[in-house]
Amino acid sequence: MWESGVNNTLLKQQNRGLVLKLIATGACSSRIGLSQKTGLAKMTVTYIVNEFLENGVLEEREKVQSGGKGRNPIQLCISSRAPKLLGVNVYRERCTVILCDLQLHVIKRSAFVITKENAAHLLQNIFGAVDKMLESFPEEEIYGIGIGAIGPVDILQGKILEPPNFYGLHDLELKKEIENRYSMPVFFDGESNCAAITEKYYGNGRDCGDFIYLDLANGVGAGLVVNGKLYTNASGMICELGHTSIDWKGVPCGCGNRGCLERYISSNVIERKLRETLGEDKTFREFCLEMDEAIRRGETGGTGFTEREEKLHAVFCEMAEKLACGLTSFANGLNPQKIVIGHEGYWIPDLYLRQAERQVNQCRIARKYRKIQIVKSNFQSEATVLGCVGALLTAVFEGSLF
């Protein structure tokens, strides 16, 4: 039963947002296609499109056909004069500020490192980075500011709560502080949620209604898309898959519990284990790329792994097993169509993601009826940075900023 009505103004806004989303994400580029996709009358689509053309949000371009005959078709595109999106990604070691268009093309980015020494000045440093970005593009109209933040967060209050290993920072009312400084709409969410909805709009979640986005870096986060929409609840809290315990007597975690998934599969944990195993000072990404090359060499007729590579292989196999252990519980509870791995997890060689995928599909209760895919993010390791505008994009595509 409906608890509130929907007035004509709201319906018009939603229709405008839907049309803009379909064009911005590449799902449609013609009036006929928009009418078919949305179910809106051709006259309604024409009215919305003409309004966007007049306001400089859309433009028409000829689509050049190779070897075709007759006139080139006209397609609708996002105009270079359309309002832009400003995003702030706050992670444990780094804060990144981006300015991008509605197709997620980054116009400019800046970043600064967060350390124990400068953590107390985090807010002032964010202001400085946003100020410089706005000063660099004074002519640009901006829809608003999106914030994707390290969790745990309270989405309703726009607050970073008390992340483990975050230099003692806690209860940061980031949304309120940024709203008070800048005269534009501000939208806030956990960074994994932001990445998940951006993956739904533009990435490897476009073809399914239910998936888990797994953010694997110095910690493990997750965003859930259910029935095509980002999962949220009345508490304002977000999913904390990384703090699912896979061993209740296991390794102590900064959250106060034991055996949390992120204490076994985070990129920094695996990096440290590989360094100790091999006595080498390499990064997680470098180890992944080296192992990837060894796997490719073997697939193209090589003689197998060296003794050193066998040690790498053993660590990655153990990581894949523990990853599958954590994902199986979530898969049983949510029954997603797909699991998308991003951030530093993008660099994990495919061999180990296939291992995790097989184990999840062998162990889950509905294994006879549907297979779950594990794929990498469409944005390589950039999903959380590009996704920081995710909550803002949702507001635009829902029509609430028109």
Tab-separated table of C-alpha atoms in Angstrom, residues 41-178:
chain	number	residue	atom	x	y	z
A	41	ALA	CA	4.923	8.797	-25.220
A	42	LYS	CA	7.001	10.092	-28.138
A	43	MET	CA	5.634	13.585	-27.531
A	44	THR	CA	6.745	13.463	-23.888
A	45	VAL	CA	10.248	12.323	-24.852
A	46	THR	CA	10.488	15.047	-27.491
A	47	TYR	CA	9.458	17.696	-24.954
A	48	ILE	CA	12.067	16.520	-22.401
A	49	VAL	CA	14.835	16.234	-25.006
A	50	ASN	CA	14.086	19.677	-26.467
A	51	GLU	CA	14.208	21.179	-22.981
A	52	PHE	CA	17.627	19.598	-22.356
A	53	LEU	CA	18.835	20.819	-25.770
A	54	GLU	CA	17.718	24.369	-25.011
A	55	ASN	CA	19.420	24.308	-21.597
A	56	GLY	CA	22.706	23.034	-23.025
A	57	VAL	CA	22.563	19.692	-21.230
A	58	LEU	CA	22.259	17.676	-24.460
A	59	GLU	CA	23.426	18.182	-28.008
A	60	GLU	CA	22.820	16.410	-31.309
A	61	ARG	CA	25.647	14.923	-33.340
A	62	GLU	CA	25.860	12.991	-36.574
A	63	LYS	CA	26.843	9.371	-36.105
A	64	VAL	CA	29.225	8.600	-38.950
A	65	GLN	CA	28.550	5.216	-40.544
A	66	SER	CA	31.403	3.346	-42.147
A	67	GLY	CA	30.498	2.237	-45.667
A	68	GLY	CA	26.844	3.083	-45.175
A	69	LYS	CA	24.522	4.783	-47.638
A	70	GLY	CA	22.195	7.688	-47.091
A	71	ARG	CA	22.229	10.268	-44.335
A	72	ASN	CA	24.118	9.692	-41.127
A	73	PRO	CA	21.713	9.243	-38.197
A	74	ILE	CA	21.540	11.945	-35.520
A	75	GLN	CA	22.320	10.837	-31.976
A	76	LEU	CA	21.731	12.551	-28.658
A	77	CYS	CA	24.816	13.164	-26.528
A	78	ILE	CA	25.740	14.896	-23.309
A	79	SER	CA	26.847	18.428	-24.150
A	80	SER	CA	30.234	19.754	-23.094
A	81	ARG	CA	28.246	22.645	-21.570
A	82	ALA	CA	26.220	20.339	-19.309
A	83	PRO	CA	26.669	20.775	-15.539
A	84	LYS	CA	29.525	18.796	-14.018
A	85	LEU	CA	29.934	16.610	-10.921
A	86	LEU	CA	32.386	17.275	-8.106
A	87	GLY	CA	33.429	14.304	-5.988
A	88	VAL	CA	35.411	13.737	-2.791
A	89	ASN	CA	36.742	10.265	-1.945
A	90	VAL	CA	38.014	9.906	1.634
A	91	TYR	CA	39.971	6.717	2.178
A	92	ARG	CA	42.327	5.585	4.928
A	93	GLU	CA	45.594	6.746	3.332
A	94	ARG	CA	44.436	9.243	0.716
A	95	CYS	CA	41.775	11.795	-0.158
A	96	THR	CA	40.994	12.422	-3.833
A	97	VAL	CA	38.916	15.227	-5.337
A	98	ILE	CA	37.626	14.913	-8.910
A	99	LEU	CA	35.644	16.987	-11.374
A	100	CYS	CA	33.901	14.895	-14.036
A	101	ASP	CA	31.062	15.021	-16.535
A	102	LEU	CA	27.869	12.988	-16.627
A	103	GLN	CA	29.602	10.238	-18.587
A	104	LEU	CA	32.186	9.857	-15.815
A	105	HIS	CA	35.022	11.356	-17.859
A	106	VAL	CA	37.423	12.929	-15.364
A	107	ILE	CA	38.252	16.523	-16.238
A	108	LYS	CA	40.659	17.049	-13.369
A	109	ARG	CA	41.713	15.304	-10.183
A	110	SER	CA	43.842	16.180	-7.198
A	111	ALA	CA	44.830	14.152	-4.158
A	112	PHE	CA	46.664	14.406	-0.869
A	113	VAL	CA	48.011	11.742	1.450
A	114	ILE	CA	46.379	11.293	4.865
A	115	THR	CA	48.911	10.567	7.593
A	116	LYS	CA	48.990	10.447	11.369
A	117	GLU	CA	50.705	13.842	11.281
A	118	ASN	CA	48.126	15.681	9.139
A	119	ALA	CA	44.955	13.731	10.056
A	120	ALA	CA	43.800	16.410	12.513
A	121	HIS	CA	43.654	18.864	9.583
A	122	LEU	CA	41.680	16.554	7.280
A	123	LEU	CA	38.691	18.857	6.933
A	124	GLN	CA	40.825	21.928	6.184
A	125	ASN	CA	42.793	19.955	3.581
A	126	ILE	CA	39.560	18.827	1.897
A	127	PHE	CA	38.339	22.415	1.796
A	128	GLY	CA	41.620	23.484	0.240
A	129	ALA	CA	41.428	20.812	-2.475
A	130	VAL	CA	37.774	21.607	-3.300
A	131	ASP	CA	38.481	25.360	-3.321
A	132	LYS	CA	41.308	24.903	-5.839
A	133	MET	CA	39.132	22.714	-8.039
A	134	LEU	CA	36.339	25.291	-8.111
A	135	GLU	CA	38.806	28.116	-8.742
A	136	SER	CA	40.241	26.197	-11.706
A	137	PHE	CA	36.821	25.970	-13.391
A	138	PRO	CA	34.895	29.139	-12.468
A	139	GLU	CA	32.821	28.964	-15.655
A	140	GLU	CA	31.453	25.466	-15.030
A	141	GLU	CA	27.980	24.893	-13.625
A	142	ILE	CA	28.087	22.074	-11.068
A	143	TYR	CA	25.170	19.870	-10.019
A	144	GLY	CA	26.618	19.349	-6.555
A	145	ILE	CA	29.218	17.520	-4.506
A	146	GLY	CA	29.301	13.768	-3.948
A	147	ILE	CA	31.222	12.240	-1.046
A	148	GLY	CA	32.316	8.609	-0.847
A	149	ALA	CA	33.824	7.941	2.579
A	150	ILE	CA	35.625	5.205	4.456
A	151	GLY	CA	33.272	3.255	6.723
A	152	PRO	CA	31.608	2.697	9.006
A	153	VAL	CA	29.425	5.684	8.183
A	154	ASP	CA	25.985	7.006	9.065
A	155	ILE	CA	24.453	7.891	5.705
A	156	LEU	CA	21.484	9.731	7.240
A	157	GLN	CA	23.716	12.087	9.224
A	158	GLY	CA	26.462	12.251	6.617
A	159	LYS	CA	29.004	11.207	9.198
A	160	ILE	CA	32.152	9.084	9.247
A	161	LEU	CA	31.815	7.119	12.478
A	162	GLU	CA	34.900	5.355	13.855
A	163	PRO	CA	36.882	3.464	11.189
A	164	PRO	CA	39.588	1.124	12.503
A	165	ASN	CA	43.142	2.382	11.948
A	166	PHE	CA	42.020	5.877	10.873
A	167	TYR	CA	44.460	7.862	13.008
A	168	GLY	CA	41.951	8.275	15.826
A	169	LEU	CA	39.519	10.264	13.669
A	170	HIS	CA	35.854	9.626	14.424
A	171	ASP	CA	32.374	11.208	14.279
A	172	LEU	CA	33.304	13.490	11.369
A	173	GLU	CA	30.192	15.323	10.166
A	174	LEU	CA	31.591	15.632	6.683
A	175	LYS	CA	28.334	16.305	4.809
A	176	LYS	CA	27.263	19.067	7.197
A	177	GLU	CA	30.675	20.767	7.162
A	178	ILE	CA	30.902	20.769	3.357
